[in-house]
Amino acid sequence: MAGYAELTAAQAAAGARHAAEILLPAGGGLRVLDGLGVPSGPRGHRRVDAALLDEAARGDGPAARLARLLAAVHRRDAQALRRIVLYQVIGLVQESPPEEWQRTVSALGVHPDEGAGVLAAAGQRPVLDRDQRAAAERLGDAWDQRRLHRVKALLGRLPQGDDPALRRLRTELADRLTGLEAALDAARRAERRGAAGAATEQYLRALDEAADDGRALHGLVRVHRPEPGADAALRTELAVDGVALEWDAEGTGGAGDAGDAEGVDGWRLLCLLRDARGATGHREVAAGHGTARDTRAVPGGTVRYAALPLRGGRVAGPPLVSHRLTVLPEVGDPRATDGPGHLTCGWTRPAGAVAVTVEHTGPDGTAEPVTAGPDGFTVTGPAVGAHSFRIRCHYRAPDGTPAVSPGLPLTHTVRPWPEPVGTLTARAEGDALRFTWTGAADAEVRLVEWPGAAPAPGTALRVAELPPRLDDPAPPGATVRPPRGARTLVAAVAVREGRALAGPAVEVEAPPPVTGLTARRLPGGEAAVTLDWPDGAGQLTVAWEPLPEPGADADGDEGAGESGGEDIAGGSGGGGGGGARTVAAHAYRSGGLRLPVGPHPVRVRASVATPPGGAVVLDPPAAEVLLGPDLVVGYQVVRAPGRFRVLGRRTALLRVTLLGPAPSGTDLPEFVCVARGGTLRPRHPADGTTVLRIDGADLVRRGTVEHDLTAVPGPVPYTLRGFLLGEHATAVRLEEPAPATLVVR
């Protein structure tokens, strides 16, 4: 039967000893003598038919795939499945020792009532060895494929018993072989008289009779091989891994070739060989639709290829034939590059090459051999100009003689390389960096920023792949303004005539600016500083320095106001000197920043702190804010002794005092005191009756102002509250007493 090999492969994948085992329950009960049946119900059995096999074929497991194959076999021949199972069961019994036959039959699941019949069949059927069984199992496929010579060889391996089926097969084989020889004789006669069309017809008839007849194949190739110098319908090209083939699979093969390809559904590709004694042979090559690659071609040998069109698995017309080809592949992917003082060539060596040799011709026309390795070579100190190479592969032919490929040309032009940059230095100048360098006298120098690690000095580079330059073309002394907030690797590259060499690199850092800087005074001579922390900055340096005030003496001390007011900020801020502090990001974010600036006016500056290291640092821009002197306006209610009364009320005074350093030249805000009936404090300057309004200049001149509260309109109790108004209100602190002391009763 045809397709038995596929069936046994699926059977092995399902783990079945014979084809019907996947249909049996655990207890066995297989019937094989009067048709194929399996147990069904307590005592009955069910014949194996298409419906049963379709039920077993549901699913995707190995057993289901085997059941689908069995169902296809059953639909082609209803008795085939029984013959398969009998063949397999009897073969398994015969493989066991005779004393184990009975137990083997039971172990294979055969029904006890039919065990004796199976044993009798095993005793009568010839016992086949492994080679004979393989021949019997391959015979159906060989006959189905019309491989008559293969069928004849397989029949010769089988025992010469009186098997009716084999007798019929041998008779039919003999008749077809007789027809084959008649067609071959007619083809040879036509070929001798030059009738190519008749010879082709008879060779195709012979090939249709026996698809594996080498004489018919080689006869077709002889008739349709191309003339020397003519284009071949089957084109070949040597490749590093074998032979590449190409043909027109859709159109025509040209005069005398495959003709119209209509109806062609495949191709059979042959490699035709001739051994050392002149005997011809061939082997199959996997073919696609018009292309193929023969990776089994033996280097040093001579081959010819033929592509036969197929229709329904049979040869449908004359072949497309190539010219004879000597398999001497050249190297693959030859390439040449040059660098300062050297020229390097490389390639991919074919697998069968035993050596590669190179002949070099320089710009002066002198040719000489080059010592090359399997995959390339390097020439030191090449002259400027055009260099040409011929690369040849050496092989050992199948008969042992040496063979050399024609050689592959490779050319490369060496151009002058620039002198490299020797040294590179950078120094900060304001908001820019000035670079100077040495070397590169004959080259253009470009300053570039490498996105990653810079190549080592002297590395050959492609100009088209260089990063954008940071500087305008300029002589030594180029100025570069790197982006703020970045640490940049700036390298010098020497460029000349499209060639470039990497040079030294300098790491530069441009710290980002500080923004949003503000400062406000706190009691005790301190100032609270707030700012926007720059991204990526680890530490900031915050410094403060005193500012000279108008009218200050040489020591920077100021005179007191007229009132002789007390400097309540003095003594806690550092005595008027400057200072600096390094602040870490986590400390600032968790606790803020307070500085002991003292009572005098100061300038506060903040900039990114740059840690020591090898980088050239561009001076970080500093943010600054001016903080005026620590001016304080204080007010309180002063009550007279109990014996002094006016209209039944004790006399009360509102005393307003300017405290802090002498504010000469400083604009003070206006002080306003508001009274509101009851014990709730006024919320803003308009929330009540104005009791006192003092101009800032008047307060500076007088120092202390007292106001009698006896004449305040409105009933008691009432509550007082002071406010600072005007442009400079935020520059002066208002010191308020305890709220309870501001209630007048």
XYZ file of C-alpha atoms in Angstrom:
745
model
C 0.000 0.000 0.000
C 1.110 3.588 -0.625
C 1.577 5.943 2.316
C 2.485 3.223 4.813
C 5.545 5.119 6.073
C 3.396 8.138 7.047
C 0.950 5.809 8.792
C 3.620 4.068 10.871
C 5.155 7.424 11.848
C 1.777 8.613 13.190
C 1.310 5.239 14.906
C 4.650 5.575 16.695
C 3.757 9.114 17.805
C 0.501 7.739 19.301
C 2.409 4.988 21.142
C 0.372 2.218 19.459
C 1.907 -1.216 18.759
C -0.558 -1.835 15.923
C -2.945 0.447 14.072
C -6.145 -0.756 15.834
C -4.790 -0.395 19.378
C -6.108 3.177 19.700
C -9.664 1.796 19.171
C -9.466 -0.917 21.857
C -10.656 -0.637 25.466
C -8.288 -1.644 28.233
C -9.408 -5.285 28.244
C -8.704 -5.967 24.563
C -11.162 -8.011 22.489
C -9.938 -7.202 18.949
C -11.472 -9.341 16.177
C -9.454 -9.649 12.968
C -10.435 -12.908 11.192
C -13.896 -12.037 9.861
C -13.412 -8.317 9.351
C -12.065 -5.836 11.891
C -14.150 -5.348 15.059
C -13.806 -3.951 18.567
C -15.871 -4.652 21.741
C -19.183 -2.806 22.092
C -21.402 -3.352 25.117
C -21.155 -6.259 27.583
C -20.984 -9.062 24.979
C -21.208 -7.541 21.492
C -18.694 -5.999 19.154
C -18.717 -3.201 16.590
C -17.238 -3.354 13.128
C -14.550 -0.735 12.481
C -16.019 1.574 9.839
C -15.793 5.196 8.761
C -18.180 6.385 11.482
C -16.122 4.763 14.269
C -12.890 6.147 12.864
C -14.388 9.651 12.560
C -15.395 9.507 16.240
C -11.818 8.590 17.201
C -10.432 11.357 14.980
C -12.000 14.159 17.033
C -9.407 16.283 18.775
C -5.793 17.251 18.136
C -3.778 14.569 19.950
C -1.508 11.941 18.327
C -4.241 9.274 18.544
C -6.710 11.559 16.751
C -4.200 12.257 13.981
C -3.627 8.515 13.516
C -7.392 7.917 13.397
C -7.730 10.503 10.604
C -5.116 8.671 8.529
C -6.872 5.321 9.151
C -10.196 6.840 8.083
C -8.633 8.006 4.802
C -7.191 4.532 4.177
C -10.585 2.947 4.912
C -12.394 5.219 2.453
C -9.955 4.271 -0.326
C -10.193 0.526 0.421
C -12.598 -0.928 2.993
C -10.409 -4.061 3.457
C -7.076 -2.240 3.718
C -7.285 -1.521 7.440
C -7.861 -5.219 8.271
C -4.846 -6.208 6.122
C -2.695 -3.581 7.886
C -3.670 -4.807 11.360
C -3.159 -8.476 10.421
C 0.248 -7.651 8.908
C 1.354 -5.758 12.020
C -0.028 -8.250 14.568
C 1.464 -11.277 12.783
C 4.795 -9.479 12.446
C 4.854 -8.704 16.191
C 4.049 -12.344 16.984
C 6.803 -13.636 14.688
C 9.343 -11.284 16.306
C 8.816 -13.002 19.685
C 10.172 -16.480 20.528
C 7.807 -19.330 19.485
C 7.122 -20.252 23.088
C 5.903 -16.653 23.702
C 3.511 -16.479 20.723
C 0.364 -17.283 22.675
C 1.102 -14.703 25.328
C 2.036 -12.121 22.665
C -1.305 -12.582 20.899
C -3.155 -11.976 24.171
C -0.964 -8.973 25.046
C -1.789 -7.380 21.681
C -5.503 -7.403 22.613
C -6.705 -10.123 20.164
C -10.031 -11.696 21.213
C -9.486 -15.144 22.814
C -11.797 -16.764 20.255
C -9.510 -15.625 17.414
C -6.117 -16.199 19.003
C -5.744 -19.652 17.446
C -6.455 -18.292 13.973
C -3.818 -15.571 14.367
C -1.285 -18.138 15.587
C -2.022 -20.332 12.581
C -1.506 -17.402 10.216
C 1.772 -16.535 11.930
C 2.933 -20.095 11.435
C 2.061 -20.173 7.722
C 3.191 -16.737 6.583
C 6.881 -16.466 5.646
C 8.955 -14.888 8.385
C 10.553 -11.714 7.020
C 13.780 -10.257 8.339
C 14.115 -6.529 8.940
C 15.451 -5.813 5.426
C 12.686 -7.823 3.736
C 9.995 -6.159 5.834
C 11.346 -2.709 4.906
C 11.256 -3.706 1.235
C 7.650 -4.880 1.492
C 6.562 -1.700 3.262
C 8.233 0.595 0.670
C 7.031 -1.282 -2.377
C 3.631 0.463 -2.532
C 5.098 3.967 -2.548
C 7.708 3.069 -5.178
C 5.027 1.591 -7.478
C 2.715 4.565 -6.905
C 5.551 6.925 -7.879
C 6.344 4.896 -11.059
C 9.869 4.216 -9.896
C 10.159 0.933 -11.777
C 13.856 0.358 -11.100
C 13.202 0.883 -7.390
C 10.283 -1.567 -7.512
C 12.484 -4.154 -9.240
C 15.160 -3.793 -6.549
C 12.608 -4.113 -3.721
C 11.022 -7.193 -5.289
C 14.432 -8.778 -5.488
C 14.764 -8.503 -1.704
C 11.486 -10.349 -1.034
C 11.219 -14.156 -0.759
C 10.251 -15.998 -3.965
C 7.038 -17.481 -2.570
C 3.858 -18.215 -4.493
C 2.137 -14.983 -3.469
C -0.537 -14.107 -6.068
C -0.239 -10.366 -5.542
C 3.551 -10.408 -5.947
C 3.244 -12.648 -8.996
C 0.870 -10.156 -10.644
C 3.163 -7.273 -9.715
C 6.224 -8.976 -11.220
C 4.330 -9.680 -14.429
C 3.130 -6.087 -14.790
C 6.602 -4.784 -13.950
C 8.140 -6.913 -16.697
C 5.641 -5.587 -19.258
C 6.325 -1.969 -18.304
C 10.068 -2.458 -18.388
C 9.736 -3.892 -21.901
C 7.834 -0.768 -22.958
C 10.503 1.365 -21.295
C 13.313 -0.260 -23.284
C 11.360 0.143 -26.527
C 10.913 3.882 -25.891
C 14.617 4.293 -25.042
C 15.677 2.483 -28.236
C 13.405 4.721 -30.318
C 14.772 7.827 -28.574
C 18.396 6.854 -29.234
C 17.697 6.197 -32.924
C 16.003 9.607 -33.273
C 18.876 11.298 -31.404
C 21.465 9.683 -33.749
C 19.694 10.994 -36.827
C 19.358 14.495 -35.310
C 15.597 14.460 -34.806
C 15.534 16.340 -31.515
C 11.729 16.573 -31.333
C 11.207 12.816 -31.860
C 13.985 11.979 -29.403
C 12.408 14.277 -26.822
C 9.019 12.663 -27.288
C 10.407 9.145 -26.786
C 12.574 10.118 -23.799
C 9.536 11.760 -22.169
C 7.528 8.594 -22.869
C 10.236 6.508 -21.215
C 10.398 8.895 -18.237
C 6.646 8.759 -17.897
C 6.889 4.962 -17.773
C 9.753 4.934 -15.236
C 10.250 8.174 -13.331
C 13.598 6.959 -11.952
C 15.195 5.979 -15.257
C 18.518 7.777 -15.404
C 19.028 6.958 -19.091
C 15.861 8.864 -20.056
C 16.848 11.820 -17.832
C 20.343 12.072 -19.239
C 19.030 11.634 -22.775
C 16.694 14.600 -22.321
C 19.567 16.673 -20.986
C 21.779 15.762 -23.965
C 19.084 16.794 -26.410
C 18.346 20.135 -24.696
C 21.715 21.274 -23.355
C 22.608 24.786 -24.582
C 25.228 25.387 -27.253
C 28.565 26.848 -26.069
C 28.285 30.634 -25.899
C 24.470 30.639 -26.059
C 22.309 31.806 -23.181
C 21.139 28.958 -20.978
C 17.517 28.734 -19.882
C 18.739 27.581 -16.461
C 21.150 30.184 -15.112
C 23.794 29.327 -12.513
C 26.013 31.479 -10.329
C 28.661 30.437 -7.874
C 28.008 31.557 -4.305
C 30.095 31.304 -1.170
C 27.858 28.493 0.105
C 27.381 26.597 -3.185
C 25.569 27.251 -6.465
C 22.604 29.616 -6.925
C 20.170 28.696 -9.720
C 17.444 30.706 -11.424
C 15.037 30.090 -14.307
C 11.857 31.507 -15.770
C 9.149 29.430 -14.109
C 6.257 31.365 -15.680
C 7.201 31.925 -19.305
C 8.998 29.870 -21.901
C 12.418 28.350 -21.861
C 13.291 29.450 -25.389
C 13.549 27.508 -28.588
C 13.881 23.803 -28.014
C 13.424 24.110 -24.249
C 10.522 23.710 -21.833
C 8.119 25.660 -24.022
C 4.850 26.897 -22.578
C 4.826 26.588 -18.772
C 1.040 26.691 -18.587
C -0.268 24.021 -16.232
C 3.121 23.429 -14.621
C 2.648 23.033 -10.862
C 6.188 22.209 -9.773
C 9.760 21.563 -10.799
C 12.177 18.685 -10.420
C 15.754 19.932 -10.233
C 18.667 17.586 -10.915
C 22.402 18.013 -10.460
C 24.144 15.831 -13.112
C 27.511 14.454 -12.120
C 30.337 12.556 -13.778
C 32.734 10.511 -11.679
C 36.461 9.998 -12.241
C 35.787 6.982 -14.533
C 33.370 8.978 -16.724
C 30.165 7.396 -15.395
C 27.221 9.768 -15.163
C 24.785 10.105 -12.302
C 22.502 12.640 -10.728
C 21.039 13.765 -7.443
C 17.942 15.712 -6.532
C 18.143 19.392 -5.458
C 15.321 21.105 -3.568
C 13.674 23.517 -5.973
C 11.450 26.530 -5.428
C 9.380 28.396 -7.988
C 12.129 29.496 -10.353
C 14.977 29.593 -7.811
C 17.123 27.098 -5.934
C 20.423 26.857 -4.086
C 22.596 23.761 -4.196
C 24.673 23.687 -1.015
C 25.940 20.137 -1.626
C 28.011 20.977 -4.701
C 31.531 19.572 -4.204
C 34.258 22.211 -4.762
C 36.588 21.399 -7.629
C 34.027 19.230 -9.422
C 32.167 19.915 -12.671
C 28.358 19.772 -12.728
C 25.394 20.544 -14.940
C 21.819 21.232 -13.800
C 18.458 20.420 -15.354
C 15.014 21.635 -14.236
C 12.114 19.468 -15.385
C 8.569 20.929 -15.331
C 6.005 18.810 -13.465
C 2.273 18.529 -13.782
C 0.500 16.303 -11.278
C 3.837 14.843 -10.198
C 4.821 13.773 -13.738
C 7.336 15.386 -16.090
C 5.296 17.709 -18.309
C 7.854 18.738 -20.911
C 11.525 18.987 -21.897
C 13.969 20.265 -19.267
C 15.702 23.594 -18.842
C 19.438 22.819 -18.893
C 22.407 24.879 -17.691
C 25.911 25.117 -19.048
C 28.543 22.920 -17.445
C 29.929 24.592 -14.340
C 33.173 24.023 -12.478
C 32.436 24.518 -8.772
C 35.175 26.947 -7.716
C 33.414 29.564 -5.539
C 35.071 32.907 -4.934
C 35.239 34.583 -1.539
C 32.074 36.274 -0.366
C 31.534 39.876 0.738
C 35.026 41.207 -0.108
C 35.694 44.543 1.561
C 38.591 46.934 2.080
C 39.109 49.745 4.566
C 42.110 51.897 5.311
C 43.213 53.771 8.378
C 46.218 55.803 9.413
C 49.170 53.799 8.164
C 47.337 50.608 7.194
C 44.957 49.037 4.660
C 42.838 46.028 5.691
C 40.927 43.601 3.444
C 38.492 40.950 4.608
C 36.062 38.410 3.130
C 33.979 35.343 3.841
C 35.877 32.215 2.845
C 33.927 29.386 1.151
C 33.677 26.307 3.334
C 35.576 24.024 0.907
C 38.522 26.341 0.236
C 41.845 25.009 1.568
C 43.671 28.345 1.093
C 43.224 31.930 -0.142
C 45.951 33.824 -2.035
C 46.045 37.507 -2.990
C 47.963 39.456 -5.657
C 48.371 43.195 -4.933
C 48.990 45.922 -7.491
C 49.877 49.322 -5.988
C 49.561 52.861 -7.377
C 52.954 52.488 -9.125
C 51.724 49.464 -11.117
C 53.952 46.933 -9.361
C 52.273 43.572 -8.709
C 53.342 41.345 -5.834
C 51.791 38.611 -3.670
C 50.360 39.412 -0.260
C 50.522 37.108 2.717
C 46.874 36.525 3.562
C 45.070 34.585 6.241
C 41.867 32.592 5.756
C 39.667 35.651 6.270
C 41.784 38.674 5.282
C 45.060 40.568 5.537
C 46.515 43.961 6.487
C 49.034 46.046 4.519
C 51.061 48.538 6.575
C 52.123 51.907 5.210
C 50.143 51.821 1.960
C 50.931 54.544 -0.567
C 48.286 57.144 -1.345
C 46.408 56.183 -4.531
C 44.507 53.293 -6.109
C 45.227 49.721 -4.964
C 43.844 46.624 -6.671
C 43.764 43.035 -5.446
C 42.857 39.697 -7.031
C 41.664 37.163 -4.459
C 41.767 33.473 -5.437
C 40.449 30.421 -3.587
C 42.322 27.113 -3.719
C 40.513 23.760 -3.640
C 41.227 20.070 -3.900
C 39.159 18.466 -6.665
C 37.348 15.154 -6.082
C 40.197 13.315 -7.876
C 42.750 14.896 -5.522
C 44.227 17.415 -7.952
C 44.536 21.076 -6.920
C 42.075 23.578 -8.386
C 42.155 27.396 -8.243
C 39.289 29.826 -8.762
C 39.637 32.503 -11.485
C 39.901 35.142 -8.801
C 37.790 38.060 -7.605
C 39.018 41.649 -8.153
C 38.866 44.215 -5.358
C 39.928 47.868 -5.628
C 40.355 50.557 -2.998
C 41.726 54.106 -3.081
C 43.869 55.271 -0.178
C 43.549 58.988 0.541
C 45.719 61.004 2.932
C 44.771 60.960 6.592
C 44.946 64.072 8.787
C 47.500 64.697 11.482
C 45.743 63.883 14.778
C 44.988 66.417 17.504
C 47.699 66.211 20.147
C 46.236 67.927 23.229
C 42.977 69.668 24.069
C 42.422 72.152 26.897
C 39.449 74.212 28.006
C 39.028 77.166 30.356
C 35.975 79.082 31.459
C 35.484 82.654 30.228
C 32.259 84.116 31.589
C 29.367 82.095 30.287
C 31.463 80.299 27.650
C 34.394 77.889 27.397
C 37.470 78.604 25.326
C 39.188 75.552 23.800
C 42.749 75.389 22.548
C 44.611 72.422 21.037
C 47.874 71.317 19.519
C 48.573 69.196 16.434
C 46.312 68.704 13.398
C 48.346 71.207 11.425
C 47.021 69.993 8.060
C 43.438 69.356 9.139
C 40.216 71.019 10.141
C 39.489 70.561 13.853
C 35.899 70.029 14.944
C 34.656 70.122 18.511
C 31.890 67.542 18.966
C 29.892 66.105 21.835
C 29.861 62.279 21.905
C 26.514 60.798 22.940
C 28.258 57.971 24.795
C 31.863 57.007 25.461
C 34.277 58.846 23.205
C 36.430 56.705 20.862
C 40.088 56.404 21.731
C 42.382 59.067 20.258
C 43.624 58.011 16.831
C 40.502 55.984 15.968
C 39.534 56.277 12.308
C 36.027 57.713 11.874
C 33.523 58.302 9.096
C 32.917 62.012 8.613
C 29.242 61.433 7.776
C 28.746 59.716 11.146
C 30.333 62.439 13.298
C 28.062 64.143 15.854
C 27.053 67.756 15.120
C 29.856 70.179 15.843
C 29.558 72.495 18.825
C 31.733 75.254 17.411
C 31.747 77.230 14.201
C 34.768 76.519 12.007
C 37.463 78.474 13.784
C 41.210 78.411 14.471
C 42.504 77.380 17.904
C 40.743 79.428 20.533
C 37.205 78.386 19.583
C 34.507 79.469 22.009
C 31.701 77.066 22.947
C 28.634 77.713 25.053
C 27.503 74.302 26.340
C 23.887 73.906 27.435
C 23.226 74.669 31.082
C 22.460 71.748 33.367
C 24.574 69.224 31.446
C 27.838 67.397 31.916
C 29.309 67.147 28.445
C 32.210 65.245 26.908
C 33.727 67.519 24.271
C 36.226 65.905 21.912
C 38.433 67.296 19.161
C 38.279 65.513 15.784
C 40.771 66.123 12.969
C 39.133 66.088 9.490
C 40.809 66.063 6.083
C 39.380 65.124 2.660
C 36.554 63.053 4.068
C 38.784 61.262 6.623
C 38.581 61.849 10.353
C 40.629 60.860 13.400
C 39.370 60.947 16.960
C 41.340 63.154 19.299
C 41.472 63.845 23.051
C 38.331 64.746 24.989
C 37.615 67.106 27.878
C 34.729 66.756 30.267
C 32.988 70.060 30.928
C 30.148 70.898 33.294
C 27.736 73.822 33.047
C 25.687 73.903 36.265
C 22.068 75.035 35.896
C 20.902 78.384 37.327
C 18.975 78.800 40.563
C 15.545 80.379 40.125
C 12.788 81.641 42.379
C 15.139 82.988 45.092
C 13.396 84.994 47.840
C 14.318 85.983 51.417
C 12.314 87.355 54.307
C 13.452 88.387 57.754
C 12.632 86.510 60.930
C 13.065 87.576 64.562
C 16.535 87.226 66.005
C 18.463 88.426 62.941
C 17.599 85.397 60.804
C 16.269 85.247 57.272
C 14.114 82.494 55.704
C 15.291 81.667 52.165
C 13.156 79.921 49.553
C 14.131 78.905 46.001
C 13.370 76.453 43.171
C 15.853 73.591 43.475
C 17.540 72.987 40.085
C 17.048 69.536 38.524
C 20.035 67.280 38.958
C 21.823 69.508 41.485
C 23.086 67.765 44.607
C 24.180 70.802 46.638
C 23.832 74.569 46.535
C 26.089 77.256 47.928
C 24.119 80.065 49.619
C 26.155 83.134 50.680
C 25.293 86.492 52.173
C 27.303 89.733 52.489
C 26.502 93.040 54.206
C 25.565 96.033 52.120
C 26.784 99.571 53.017
C 23.971 101.844 54.116
C 23.802 105.537 53.318
C 25.371 107.538 56.119
C 27.348 104.593 57.494
C 30.728 105.352 59.042
C 33.947 103.652 58.071
C 33.213 100.687 60.306
C 29.788 100.217 58.779
C 27.905 101.154 62.021
C 24.925 103.485 61.819
C 23.741 106.074 64.290
C 20.658 105.555 66.405
C 17.329 107.171 65.642
C 16.056 110.029 67.586
C 14.215 107.742 69.920
C 17.284 105.673 70.738
C 15.210 102.580 69.895
C 16.605 99.165 70.874
C 18.124 96.928 68.143
C 16.122 93.806 68.929
C 17.767 91.836 66.065
C 21.299 92.520 67.201
C 23.413 89.827 68.746
C 21.812 86.853 66.967
C 22.746 87.348 63.362
C 26.484 87.253 63.331
C 27.272 90.895 64.062
C 26.897 92.224 60.512
C 29.537 90.035 58.793
C 28.917 87.834 55.724
C 28.943 84.066 55.458
C 28.238 81.071 53.270
C 26.572 77.701 53.670
C 26.463 74.515 51.572
C 22.971 73.052 51.477
C 22.029 69.524 50.398
C 18.803 68.861 48.519
C 17.303 66.523 51.105
C 18.083 68.897 53.969
C 16.477 71.834 52.165
C 13.348 69.907 51.234
C 12.872 68.570 54.748
C 13.717 71.610 56.890
C 13.944 74.677 54.675
C 16.800 77.167 54.971
C 17.471 79.871 57.587
C 20.506 82.137 57.533
C 21.984 84.215 60.420
C 22.250 87.409 58.388
C 22.116 89.873 61.318
C 20.106 93.116 61.420
C 21.923 95.031 58.670
C 21.043 95.010 54.952
C 22.577 92.064 53.105
C 22.822 90.577 49.610
C 21.915 86.852 49.435
C 23.322 84.771 46.552
C 22.604 81.131 45.627
C 24.362 78.938 43.029
C 24.934 75.243 42.325
C 27.903 73.834 44.224
C 30.284 71.985 41.884
C 32.112 69.041 43.472
C 35.834 68.732 42.829
C 36.746 66.503 39.899
C 38.380 66.310 36.509
C 35.716 68.293 34.678
C 36.197 71.877 33.566
C 33.390 73.803 35.266
C 31.693 76.784 33.694
C 31.032 79.337 36.428
C 27.524 78.656 37.693
C 25.161 81.643 37.376
C 24.201 83.004 40.792
C 20.735 84.184 41.721
C 20.651 87.048 44.231
C 18.184 88.995 46.311
C 18.668 92.130 48.440
C 17.403 92.034 52.018
C 16.985 95.388 53.743
C 17.914 96.085 57.409
C 15.975 94.433 60.176
C 13.501 97.274 60.850
C 10.785 96.641 63.442
C 7.780 98.774 64.316
C 6.384 97.914 67.730
C 3.284 99.237 69.485
C 1.631 98.721 72.902
C -1.067 100.129 75.151
C 0.397 101.884 78.230
C -2.045 102.370 81.122
C -1.582 105.158 83.707
C -1.700 104.375 87.500
C -5.154 103.701 88.909
C -5.555 107.091 90.574
C -5.524 108.929 87.207
C -9.016 108.775 85.675
C -10.746 110.769 82.986
C -14.562 110.639 82.971
C -14.388 107.515 85.089
C -11.863 105.718 82.917
C -8.221 105.115 83.588
C -5.906 107.038 81.274
C -4.381 104.832 78.450
C -1.734 105.681 75.890
C -0.897 104.007 72.559
C 2.900 103.973 72.168
C 4.429 103.289 68.711
C 8.235 102.767 68.534
C 10.700 102.233 65.688
C 13.161 99.495 66.711
C 16.345 98.292 64.975
C 19.259 99.980 63.179
C 19.016 103.638 62.316
C 16.967 103.730 59.102
C 18.506 106.818 57.535
C 17.678 106.992 53.863
C 15.112 104.201 54.191
C 11.476 104.660 53.241
C 9.223 103.321 55.997
C 5.611 102.291 55.534
C 2.712 104.112 57.161
C 1.474 102.835 60.538
C -2.298 102.741 61.135
C -4.067 101.672 64.348
C -7.761 100.673 64.191
C -10.242 100.245 67.063
C -13.188 97.818 66.891
C -15.939 97.556 69.475
C -15.896 94.437 71.597
C -13.055 92.008 72.213
C -12.549 90.712 68.673
C -9.478 91.987 66.843
C -9.916 93.989 63.629
C -9.234 91.875 60.586
C -7.914 94.580 58.237
C -7.276 98.350 58.276
C -10.866 99.154 57.290
C -12.408 96.887 59.947
C -13.009 99.575 62.589
C -12.358 103.215 63.488
C -8.945 104.694 62.755
C -7.336 105.710 66.060
C -3.871 106.743 64.864
C -2.159 107.191 61.484
C 1.600 107.941 61.459
C 3.591 108.708 58.323
C 6.800 106.620 57.932
C 9.038 109.693 57.681
C 7.498 111.135 60.865
C 8.168 107.863 62.707
C 11.800 107.878 61.527
C 12.217 111.469 62.689
C 10.566 111.045 66.089
C 11.511 107.429 66.908
C 8.602 107.048 69.393
C 5.064 108.389 69.119
C 2.507 108.348 71.980
C -1.216 108.869 71.470
C -3.814 109.432 74.207
C -6.665 106.958 73.875
C -9.016 108.938 76.185
C -10.595 110.703 73.235
C -11.284 107.534 71.238
C -14.937 107.700 70.201
C -17.250 104.811 70.931
C -18.117 102.817 74.029
C -15.783 100.505 75.879
C -14.660 97.821 75.667
C -12.944 98.031 72.267
C -9.936 96.255 70.763
C -6.960 97.831 69.004
C -4.802 96.477 66.192
C -1.992 98.054 64.166
C -1.193 97.630 60.457
C 1.678 98.685 58.175
C 0.561 100.138 54.854
C 2.320 101.195 51.672
C 4.960 100.041 49.194
C 7.545 99.039 51.826
C 5.190 97.278 54.217
C 6.800 93.857 53.638
C 10.306 95.193 54.340
C 9.495 96.031 57.950
C 8.450 93.638 60.677
C 5.474 94.635 62.868
C 5.966 93.476 66.431
C 2.581 93.002 68.041
C 1.904 92.603 71.768
C -0.311 89.965 73.257
C -3.919 90.399 71.986
C -5.312 90.612 75.533
C -3.230 93.735 76.235
C -4.897 95.548 73.314
C -8.410 95.428 74.797
C -9.352 98.788 76.358
C -12.112 98.697 79.004
